Tab-separated table of C-alpha atoms and ligand atoms in Angstrom:
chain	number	residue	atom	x	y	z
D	1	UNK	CA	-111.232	-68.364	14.681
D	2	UNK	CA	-109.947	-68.122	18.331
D	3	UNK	CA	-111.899	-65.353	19.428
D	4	UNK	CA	-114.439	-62.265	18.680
D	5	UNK	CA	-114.530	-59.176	20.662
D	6	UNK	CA	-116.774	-57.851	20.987
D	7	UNK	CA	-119.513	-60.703	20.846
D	8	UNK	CA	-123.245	-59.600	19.457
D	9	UNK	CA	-125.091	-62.628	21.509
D	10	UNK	CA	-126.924	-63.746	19.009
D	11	UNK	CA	-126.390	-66.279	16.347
D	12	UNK	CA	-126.219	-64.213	12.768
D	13	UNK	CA	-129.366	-63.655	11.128
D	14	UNK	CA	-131.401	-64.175	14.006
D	15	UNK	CA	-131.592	-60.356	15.669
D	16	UNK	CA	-133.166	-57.389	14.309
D	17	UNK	CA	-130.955	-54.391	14.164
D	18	UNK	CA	-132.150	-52.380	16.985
D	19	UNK	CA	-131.919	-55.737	19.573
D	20	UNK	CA	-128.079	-56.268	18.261
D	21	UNK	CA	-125.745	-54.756	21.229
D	22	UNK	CA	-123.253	-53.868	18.738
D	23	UNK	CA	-123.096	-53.376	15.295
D	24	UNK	CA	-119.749	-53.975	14.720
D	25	UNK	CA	-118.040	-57.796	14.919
D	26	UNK	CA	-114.217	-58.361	15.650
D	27	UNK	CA	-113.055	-62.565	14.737
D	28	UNK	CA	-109.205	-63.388	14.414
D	29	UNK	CA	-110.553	-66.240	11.172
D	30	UNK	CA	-108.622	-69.213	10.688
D	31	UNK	CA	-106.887	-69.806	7.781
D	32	UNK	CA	-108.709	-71.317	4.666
D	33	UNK	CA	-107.574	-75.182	4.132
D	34	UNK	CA	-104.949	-75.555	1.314
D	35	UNK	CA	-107.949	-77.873	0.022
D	36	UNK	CA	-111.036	-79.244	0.586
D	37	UNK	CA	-113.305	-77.083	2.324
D	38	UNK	CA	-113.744	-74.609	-0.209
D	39	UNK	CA	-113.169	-70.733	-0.289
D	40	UNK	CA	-116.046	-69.630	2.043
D	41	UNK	CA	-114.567	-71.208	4.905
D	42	UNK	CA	-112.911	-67.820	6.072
D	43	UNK	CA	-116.271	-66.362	5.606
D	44	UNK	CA	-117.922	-68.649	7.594
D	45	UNK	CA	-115.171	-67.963	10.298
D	46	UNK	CA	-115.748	-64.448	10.019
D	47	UNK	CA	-119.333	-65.343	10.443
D	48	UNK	CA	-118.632	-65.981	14.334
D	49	UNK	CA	-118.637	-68.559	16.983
D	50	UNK	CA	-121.616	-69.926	15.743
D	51	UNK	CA	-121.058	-70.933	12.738
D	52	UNK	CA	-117.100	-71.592	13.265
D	53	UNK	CA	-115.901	-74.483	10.938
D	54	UNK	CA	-112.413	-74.943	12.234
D	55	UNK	CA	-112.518	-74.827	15.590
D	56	UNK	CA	-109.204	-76.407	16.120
D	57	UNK	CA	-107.408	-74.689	13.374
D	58	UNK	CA	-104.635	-71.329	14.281
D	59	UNK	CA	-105.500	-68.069	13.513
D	60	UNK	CA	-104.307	-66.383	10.771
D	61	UNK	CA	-101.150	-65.227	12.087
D	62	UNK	CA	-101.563	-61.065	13.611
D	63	UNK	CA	-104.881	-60.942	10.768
D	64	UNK	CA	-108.035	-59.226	12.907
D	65	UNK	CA	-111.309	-59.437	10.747
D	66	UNK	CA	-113.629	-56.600	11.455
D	67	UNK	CA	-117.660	-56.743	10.191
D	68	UNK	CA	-120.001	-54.096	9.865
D	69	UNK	CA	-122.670	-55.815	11.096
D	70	UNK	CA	-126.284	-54.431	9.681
D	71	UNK	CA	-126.666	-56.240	6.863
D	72	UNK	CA	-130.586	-55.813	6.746
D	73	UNK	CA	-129.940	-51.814	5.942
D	74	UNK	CA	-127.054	-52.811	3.674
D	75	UNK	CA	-124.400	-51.705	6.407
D	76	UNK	CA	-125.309	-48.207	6.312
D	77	UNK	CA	-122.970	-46.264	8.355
D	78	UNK	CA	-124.610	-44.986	11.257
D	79	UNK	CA	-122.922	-42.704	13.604
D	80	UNK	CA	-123.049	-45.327	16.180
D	81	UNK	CA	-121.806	-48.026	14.175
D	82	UNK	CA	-118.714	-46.066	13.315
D	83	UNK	CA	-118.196	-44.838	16.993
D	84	UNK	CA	-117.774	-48.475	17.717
D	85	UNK	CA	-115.622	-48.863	14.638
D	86	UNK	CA	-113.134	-47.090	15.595
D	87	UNK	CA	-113.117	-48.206	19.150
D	88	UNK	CA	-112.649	-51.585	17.709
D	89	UNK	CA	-109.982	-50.702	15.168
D	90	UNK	CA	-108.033	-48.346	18.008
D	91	UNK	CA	-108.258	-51.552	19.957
D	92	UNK	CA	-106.730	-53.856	17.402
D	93	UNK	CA	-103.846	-50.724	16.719
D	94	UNK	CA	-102.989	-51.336	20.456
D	95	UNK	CA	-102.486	-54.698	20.540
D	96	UNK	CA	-99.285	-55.924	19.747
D	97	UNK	CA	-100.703	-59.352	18.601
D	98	UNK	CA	-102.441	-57.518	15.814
D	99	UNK	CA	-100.517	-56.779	12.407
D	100	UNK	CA	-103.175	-56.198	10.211
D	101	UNK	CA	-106.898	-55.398	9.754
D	102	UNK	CA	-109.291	-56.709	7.260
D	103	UNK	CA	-112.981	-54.476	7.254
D	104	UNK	CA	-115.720	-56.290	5.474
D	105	UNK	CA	-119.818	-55.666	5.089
D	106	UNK	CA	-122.196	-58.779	6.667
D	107	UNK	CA	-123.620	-60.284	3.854
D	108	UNK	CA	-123.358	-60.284	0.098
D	109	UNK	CA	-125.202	-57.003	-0.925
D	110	UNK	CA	-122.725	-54.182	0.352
D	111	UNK	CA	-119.655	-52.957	1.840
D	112	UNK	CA	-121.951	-50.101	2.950
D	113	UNK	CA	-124.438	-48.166	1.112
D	114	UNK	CA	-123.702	-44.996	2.628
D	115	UNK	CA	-123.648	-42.959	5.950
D	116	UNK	CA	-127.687	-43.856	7.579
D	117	UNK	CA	-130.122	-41.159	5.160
D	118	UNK	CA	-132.275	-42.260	7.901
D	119	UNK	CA	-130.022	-40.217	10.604
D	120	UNK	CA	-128.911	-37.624	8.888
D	121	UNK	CA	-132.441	-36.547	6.585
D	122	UNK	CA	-133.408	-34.315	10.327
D	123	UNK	CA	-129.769	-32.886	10.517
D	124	UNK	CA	-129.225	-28.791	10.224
D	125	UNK	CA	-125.518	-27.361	9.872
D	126	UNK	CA	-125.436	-26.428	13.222
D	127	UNK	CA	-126.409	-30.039	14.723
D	128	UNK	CA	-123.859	-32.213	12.474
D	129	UNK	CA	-121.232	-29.695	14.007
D	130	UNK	CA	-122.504	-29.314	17.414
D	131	UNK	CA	-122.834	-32.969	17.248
D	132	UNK	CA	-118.889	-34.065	17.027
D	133	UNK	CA	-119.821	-37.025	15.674
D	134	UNK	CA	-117.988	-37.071	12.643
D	135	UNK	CA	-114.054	-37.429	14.779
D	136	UNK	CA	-115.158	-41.121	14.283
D	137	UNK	CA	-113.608	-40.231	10.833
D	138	UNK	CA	-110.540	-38.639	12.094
D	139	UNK	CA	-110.151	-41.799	14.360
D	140	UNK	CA	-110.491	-44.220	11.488
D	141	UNK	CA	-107.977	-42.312	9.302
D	142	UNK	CA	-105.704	-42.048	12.189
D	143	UNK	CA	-104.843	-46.130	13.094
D	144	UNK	CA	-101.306	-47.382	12.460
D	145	UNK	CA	-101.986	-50.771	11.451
D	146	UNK	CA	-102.556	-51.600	7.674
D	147	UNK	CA	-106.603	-51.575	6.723
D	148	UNK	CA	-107.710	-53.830	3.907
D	149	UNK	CA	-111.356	-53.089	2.883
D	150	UNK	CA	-113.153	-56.366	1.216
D	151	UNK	CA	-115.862	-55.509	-0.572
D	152	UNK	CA	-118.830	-57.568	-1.956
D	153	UNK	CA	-121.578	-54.805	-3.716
D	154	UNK	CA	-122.282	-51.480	-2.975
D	155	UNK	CA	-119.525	-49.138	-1.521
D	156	UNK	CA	-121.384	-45.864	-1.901
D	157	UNK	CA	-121.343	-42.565	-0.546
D	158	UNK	CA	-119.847	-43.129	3.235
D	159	UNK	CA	-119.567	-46.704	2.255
D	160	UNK	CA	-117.116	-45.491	-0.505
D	161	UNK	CA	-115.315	-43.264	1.942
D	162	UNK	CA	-114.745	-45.685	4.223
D	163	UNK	CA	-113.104	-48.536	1.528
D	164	UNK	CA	-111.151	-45.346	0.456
D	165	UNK	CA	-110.163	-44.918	4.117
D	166	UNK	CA	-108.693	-48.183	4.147
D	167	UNK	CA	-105.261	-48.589	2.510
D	168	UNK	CA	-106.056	-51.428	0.175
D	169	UNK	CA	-109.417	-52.527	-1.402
D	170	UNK	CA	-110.013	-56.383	-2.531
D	171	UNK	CA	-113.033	-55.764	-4.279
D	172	UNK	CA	-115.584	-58.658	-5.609
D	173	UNK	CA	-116.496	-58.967	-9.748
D	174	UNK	CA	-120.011	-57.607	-8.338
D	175	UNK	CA	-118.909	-54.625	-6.531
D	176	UNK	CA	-120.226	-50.912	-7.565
D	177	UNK	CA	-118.567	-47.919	-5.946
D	178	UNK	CA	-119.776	-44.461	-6.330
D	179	UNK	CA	-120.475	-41.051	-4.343
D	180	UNK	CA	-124.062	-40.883	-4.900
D	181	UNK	CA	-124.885	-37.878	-2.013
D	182	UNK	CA	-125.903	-34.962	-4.927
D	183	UNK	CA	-128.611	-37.506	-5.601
D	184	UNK	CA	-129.833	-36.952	-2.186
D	185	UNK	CA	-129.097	-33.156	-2.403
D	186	UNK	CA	-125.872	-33.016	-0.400
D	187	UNK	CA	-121.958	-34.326	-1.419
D	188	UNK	CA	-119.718	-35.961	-0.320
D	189	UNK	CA	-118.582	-35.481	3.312
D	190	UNK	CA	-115.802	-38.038	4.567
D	191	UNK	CA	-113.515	-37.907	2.362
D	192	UNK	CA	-114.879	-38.020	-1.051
D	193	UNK	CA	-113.918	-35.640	-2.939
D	194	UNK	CA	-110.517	-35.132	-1.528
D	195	UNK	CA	-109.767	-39.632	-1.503
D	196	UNK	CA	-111.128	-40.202	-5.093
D	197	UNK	CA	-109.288	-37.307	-6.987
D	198	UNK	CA	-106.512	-38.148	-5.347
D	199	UNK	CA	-107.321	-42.121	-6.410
D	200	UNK	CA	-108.846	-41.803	-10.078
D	201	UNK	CA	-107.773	-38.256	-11.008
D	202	UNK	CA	-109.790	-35.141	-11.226
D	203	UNK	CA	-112.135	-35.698	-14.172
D	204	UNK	CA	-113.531	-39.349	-13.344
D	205	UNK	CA	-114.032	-37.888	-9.876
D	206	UNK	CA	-115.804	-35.127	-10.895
D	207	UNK	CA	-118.101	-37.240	-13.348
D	208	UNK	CA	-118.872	-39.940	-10.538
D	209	UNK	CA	-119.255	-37.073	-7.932
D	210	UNK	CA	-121.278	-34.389	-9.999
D	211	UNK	CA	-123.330	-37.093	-11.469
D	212	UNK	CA	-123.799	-38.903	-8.635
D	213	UNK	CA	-122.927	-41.950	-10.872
D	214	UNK	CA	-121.194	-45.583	-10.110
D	215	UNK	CA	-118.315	-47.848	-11.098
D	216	UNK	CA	-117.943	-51.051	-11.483
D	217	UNK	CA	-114.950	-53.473	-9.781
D	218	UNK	CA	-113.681	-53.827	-13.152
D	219	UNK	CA	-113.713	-49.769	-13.602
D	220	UNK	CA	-112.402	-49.380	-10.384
D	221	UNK	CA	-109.113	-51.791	-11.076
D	222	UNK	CA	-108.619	-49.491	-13.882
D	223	UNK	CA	-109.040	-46.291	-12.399
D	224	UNK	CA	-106.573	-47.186	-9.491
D	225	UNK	CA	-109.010	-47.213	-6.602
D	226	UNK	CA	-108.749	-50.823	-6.008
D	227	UNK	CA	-105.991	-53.531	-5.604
D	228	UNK	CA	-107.911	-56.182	-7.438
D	229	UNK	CA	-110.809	-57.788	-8.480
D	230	UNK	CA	-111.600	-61.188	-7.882
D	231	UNK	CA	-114.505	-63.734	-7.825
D	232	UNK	CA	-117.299	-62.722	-5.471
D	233	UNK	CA	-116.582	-65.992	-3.316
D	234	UNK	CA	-112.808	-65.193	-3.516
D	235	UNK	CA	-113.167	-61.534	-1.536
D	236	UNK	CA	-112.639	-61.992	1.726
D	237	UNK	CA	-109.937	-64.718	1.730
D	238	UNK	CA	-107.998	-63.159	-0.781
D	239	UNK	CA	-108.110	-59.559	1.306
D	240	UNK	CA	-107.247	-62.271	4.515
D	241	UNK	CA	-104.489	-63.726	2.478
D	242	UNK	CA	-103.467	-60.238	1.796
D	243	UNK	CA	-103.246	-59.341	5.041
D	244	UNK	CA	-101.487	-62.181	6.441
D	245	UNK	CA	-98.481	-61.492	4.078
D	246	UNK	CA	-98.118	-58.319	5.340
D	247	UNK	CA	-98.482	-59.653	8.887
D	248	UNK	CA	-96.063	-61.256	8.121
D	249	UNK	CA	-93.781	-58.388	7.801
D	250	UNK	CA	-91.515	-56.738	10.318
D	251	UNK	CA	-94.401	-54.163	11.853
D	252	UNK	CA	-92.381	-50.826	12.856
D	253	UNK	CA	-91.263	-50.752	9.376
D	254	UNK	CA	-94.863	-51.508	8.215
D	255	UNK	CA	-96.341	-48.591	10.107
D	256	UNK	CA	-93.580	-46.526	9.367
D	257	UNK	CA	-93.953	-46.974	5.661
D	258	UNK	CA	-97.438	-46.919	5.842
D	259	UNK	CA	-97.884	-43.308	7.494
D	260	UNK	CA	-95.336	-42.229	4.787
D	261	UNK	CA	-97.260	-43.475	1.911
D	262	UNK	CA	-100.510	-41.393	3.596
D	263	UNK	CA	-97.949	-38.419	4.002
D	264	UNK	CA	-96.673	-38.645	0.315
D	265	UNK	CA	-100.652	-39.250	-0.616
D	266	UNK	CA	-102.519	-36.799	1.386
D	267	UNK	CA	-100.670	-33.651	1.458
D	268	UNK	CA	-103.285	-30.838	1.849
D	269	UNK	CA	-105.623	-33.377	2.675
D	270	UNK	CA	-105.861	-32.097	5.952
D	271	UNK	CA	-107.513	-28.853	4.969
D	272	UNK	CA	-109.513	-30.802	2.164
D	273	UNK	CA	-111.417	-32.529	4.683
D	274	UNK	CA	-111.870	-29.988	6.784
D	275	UNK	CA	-113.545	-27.540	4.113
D	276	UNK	CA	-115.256	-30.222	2.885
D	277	UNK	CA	-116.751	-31.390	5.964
D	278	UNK	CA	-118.172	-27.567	6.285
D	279	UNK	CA	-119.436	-28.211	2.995
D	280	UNK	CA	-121.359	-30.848	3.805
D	281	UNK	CA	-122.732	-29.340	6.919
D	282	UNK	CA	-123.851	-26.446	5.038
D	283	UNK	CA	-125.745	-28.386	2.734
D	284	UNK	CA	-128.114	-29.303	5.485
D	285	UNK	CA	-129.429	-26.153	5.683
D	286	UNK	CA	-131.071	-26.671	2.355
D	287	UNK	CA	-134.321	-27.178	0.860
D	288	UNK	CA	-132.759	-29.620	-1.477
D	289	UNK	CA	-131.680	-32.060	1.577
D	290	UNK	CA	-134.571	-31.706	3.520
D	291	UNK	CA	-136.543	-33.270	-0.427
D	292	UNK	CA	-133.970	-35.220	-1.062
D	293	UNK	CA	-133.817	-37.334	2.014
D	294	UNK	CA	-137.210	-37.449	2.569
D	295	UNK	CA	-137.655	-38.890	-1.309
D	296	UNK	CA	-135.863	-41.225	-0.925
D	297	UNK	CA	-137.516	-42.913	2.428
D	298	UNK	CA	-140.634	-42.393	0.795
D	299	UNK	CA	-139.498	-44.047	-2.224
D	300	UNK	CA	-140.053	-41.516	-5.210
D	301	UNK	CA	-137.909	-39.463	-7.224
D	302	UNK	CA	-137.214	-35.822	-5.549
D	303	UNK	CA	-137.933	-32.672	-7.009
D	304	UNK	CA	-135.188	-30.163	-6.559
D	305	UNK	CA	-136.362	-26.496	-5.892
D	306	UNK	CA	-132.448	-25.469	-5.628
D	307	UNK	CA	-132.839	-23.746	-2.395
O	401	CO8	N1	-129.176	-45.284	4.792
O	401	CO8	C1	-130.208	-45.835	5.424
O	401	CO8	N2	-130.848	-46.934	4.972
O	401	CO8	C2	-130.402	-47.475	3.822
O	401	CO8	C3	-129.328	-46.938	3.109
O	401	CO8	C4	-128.691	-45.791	3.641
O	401	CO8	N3	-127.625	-45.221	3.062
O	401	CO8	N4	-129.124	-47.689	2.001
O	401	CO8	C5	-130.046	-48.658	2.034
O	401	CO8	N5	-130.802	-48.527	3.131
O	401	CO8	C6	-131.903	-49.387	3.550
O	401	CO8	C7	-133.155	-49.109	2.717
O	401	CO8	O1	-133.872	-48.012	3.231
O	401	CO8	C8	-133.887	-50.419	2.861
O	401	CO8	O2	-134.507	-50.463	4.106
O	401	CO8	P1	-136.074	-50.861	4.213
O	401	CO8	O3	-136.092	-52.296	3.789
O	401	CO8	O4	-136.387	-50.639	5.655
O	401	CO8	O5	-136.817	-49.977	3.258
O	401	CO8	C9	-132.758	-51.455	2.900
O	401	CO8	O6	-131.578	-50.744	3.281
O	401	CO8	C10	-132.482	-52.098	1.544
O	401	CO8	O7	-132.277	-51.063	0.598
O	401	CO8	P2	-133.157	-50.930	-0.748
O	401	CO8	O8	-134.510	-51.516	-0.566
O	401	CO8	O9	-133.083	-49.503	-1.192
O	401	CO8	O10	-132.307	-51.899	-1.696
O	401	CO8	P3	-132.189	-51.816	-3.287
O	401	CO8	O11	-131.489	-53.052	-3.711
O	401	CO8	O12	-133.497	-51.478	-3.903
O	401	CO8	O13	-131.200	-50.549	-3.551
O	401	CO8	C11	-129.280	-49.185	-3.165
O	401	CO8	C12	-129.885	-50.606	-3.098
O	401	CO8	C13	-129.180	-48.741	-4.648
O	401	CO8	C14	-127.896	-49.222	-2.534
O	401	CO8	C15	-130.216	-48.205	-2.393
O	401	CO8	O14	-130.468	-48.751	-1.107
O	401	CO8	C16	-129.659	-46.821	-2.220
O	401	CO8	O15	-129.680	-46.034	-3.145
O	401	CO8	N6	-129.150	-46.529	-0.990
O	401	CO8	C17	-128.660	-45.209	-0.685
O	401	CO8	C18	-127.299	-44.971	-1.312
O	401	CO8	C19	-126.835	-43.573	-0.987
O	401	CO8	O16	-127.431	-42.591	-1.368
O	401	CO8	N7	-125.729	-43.490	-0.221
O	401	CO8	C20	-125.177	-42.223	0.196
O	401	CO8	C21	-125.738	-41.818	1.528
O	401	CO8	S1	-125.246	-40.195	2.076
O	401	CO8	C22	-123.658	-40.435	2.564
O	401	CO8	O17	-123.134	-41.517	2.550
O	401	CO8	C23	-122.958	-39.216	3.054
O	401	CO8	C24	-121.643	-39.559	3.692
O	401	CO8	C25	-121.188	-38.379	4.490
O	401	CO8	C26	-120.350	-38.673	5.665
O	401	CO8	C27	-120.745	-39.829	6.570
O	401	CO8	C28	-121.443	-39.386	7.811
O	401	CO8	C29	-121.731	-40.481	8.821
């Protein structure tokens, strides 16, 4: 690693979540050794100064490695945590050393489990929209570079909308994706429902999304959502070693074909988003979300009244 902007102070492991000034970690890892060290040495690059193994070796050439960094609440999305996502990631899109982004969960557990329940269980309609803090979304979807998502465990709900955001997923044997939200009395509302139908085709989206119910890696691979599977240890330097080939690439034609892929993709998506973002909202006007979020931070099933 050469460098990690921004820096969280502390060694990893050692701050609670609300000391850590930011939640997000930026590294430019080293490559792994053709032999030797074994496969977590990108990991333990990504890790951060710290814990850097290779001190002397070059970066991977143009690859920026991007953590969400709350691994105690499984990575859950908070709306800070992706404001300073996408500051990071439109910071890596404007530098011309940068040619291609890997996003990866701290720790082994998750991705991210989902947007913070935590955050949004006191939300009404009117504050998600008055609040504006969902552009973070439309800033994520709109960076040039390529985004590789590497994912160990659970990718759910917002977590899932965020690997679907990215434009590859290297997924682990132990990964689980899903759009759990009805379980919580809402739905998807980043992407969800307009990313995975578009992925795995209408009628496995509507099971996972109606249902509230999961994949597996394996699933995934054969649904189309993901790139590939590999061996939990494998993840991230096989999403790094991903990246670096198409680093490698000539870059105007890499974001010129990428925004064309998105364009042949997401037609109507646009709109999709939008009305499902009102959706959402509305749902937070409910009975329903009000029980469901509160269930589940007092850890017991909900009961729904339907109101
Ligand atoms: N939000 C807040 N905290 C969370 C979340 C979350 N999504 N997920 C886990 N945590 C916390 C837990 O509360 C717990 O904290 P604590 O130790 O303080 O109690 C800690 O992380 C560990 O979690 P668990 O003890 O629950 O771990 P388990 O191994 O028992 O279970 C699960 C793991 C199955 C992943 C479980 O944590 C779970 O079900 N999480 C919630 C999954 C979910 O419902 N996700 C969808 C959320 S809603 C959403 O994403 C809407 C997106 C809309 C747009 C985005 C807007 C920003």
């Amino acid at each position: 690693m050469t460098d990690s902007v921004p820096t969280t102070g502390h060694p990893p492991g050692t701050a609670s979540i609300e000391e850590r000034p930011t939640l997000i970690r930026v590294a430019f890892p080293a490559p792994a050794p053709a032999s030797g060290a074994g496969p977590e040495t990108a990991a333990a690059a990504a890790a951060g100064p710290e814990t850097e193994t290779a001190a002397d070796a070059p970066a991977l050439a143009g690859v920026a490695l991007v953590t969400l960094d709350r691994p105690r609440a499984l990575n859950a999305l908070s709306f800070d945590l992706l404001d300073e996502l996408a500051t990071a990631l439109e910071a890596l899109d404007a530098d011309p050393s940068c040619r291609a982004i890997v996003i990866t969960g701290a720790g082994d557990r998750a991705f991210a489990a989902g947007a913070d329940i935590k955050e949004l269980a006191p939300q009404t309609s009117a504050s998600l929209e008055a609040g504006g803090r969902f552009g973070a979304w439309d800033r994520l979807a709109a960076i040039g570079l390529p985004l590789i998502a590497a994912v160990r465990g659970f990718a759910l709900g917002g977590g899932c909308e965020l690997a679907m955001t990215c434009d590859m997923i290297v997924a682990a044997q132990d990964a689980t994706f899903g759009q759990p939200e009805i379980r919580i009395g809402v739905m998807p509302g980043a992407g969800g429902t307009q990313r995975l139908v578009r992925a795995i085709g209408k009628a496995k989206a509507m099971e996972i999304i109606l249902t509230g119910g999961t994949m597996t890696a394996v699933e995934a691979a054969a649904s189309g959502l993901i790139t590939r599977v590999v061996p939990p240890e494998e993840t991230l330097d096989t999403a790094l070693e991903l990246a670096a080939r198409i680093a490698a690439m000539p870059p105007l034609a890499v974001r010129a074909a990428k925004a064309a892929i998105l364009d042949a993709h997401e037609q109507g998506l646009r709109e999709g988003l939008a009305r499902e973002r009102m959706a959402f909202f509305r749902l937070f006007d409910t009975l329903d979300q009000a029980e469901g979020m509160a269930a589940f931070t007092e850890k017991r099933p909900p009961v729904w009244s339907g109101h």
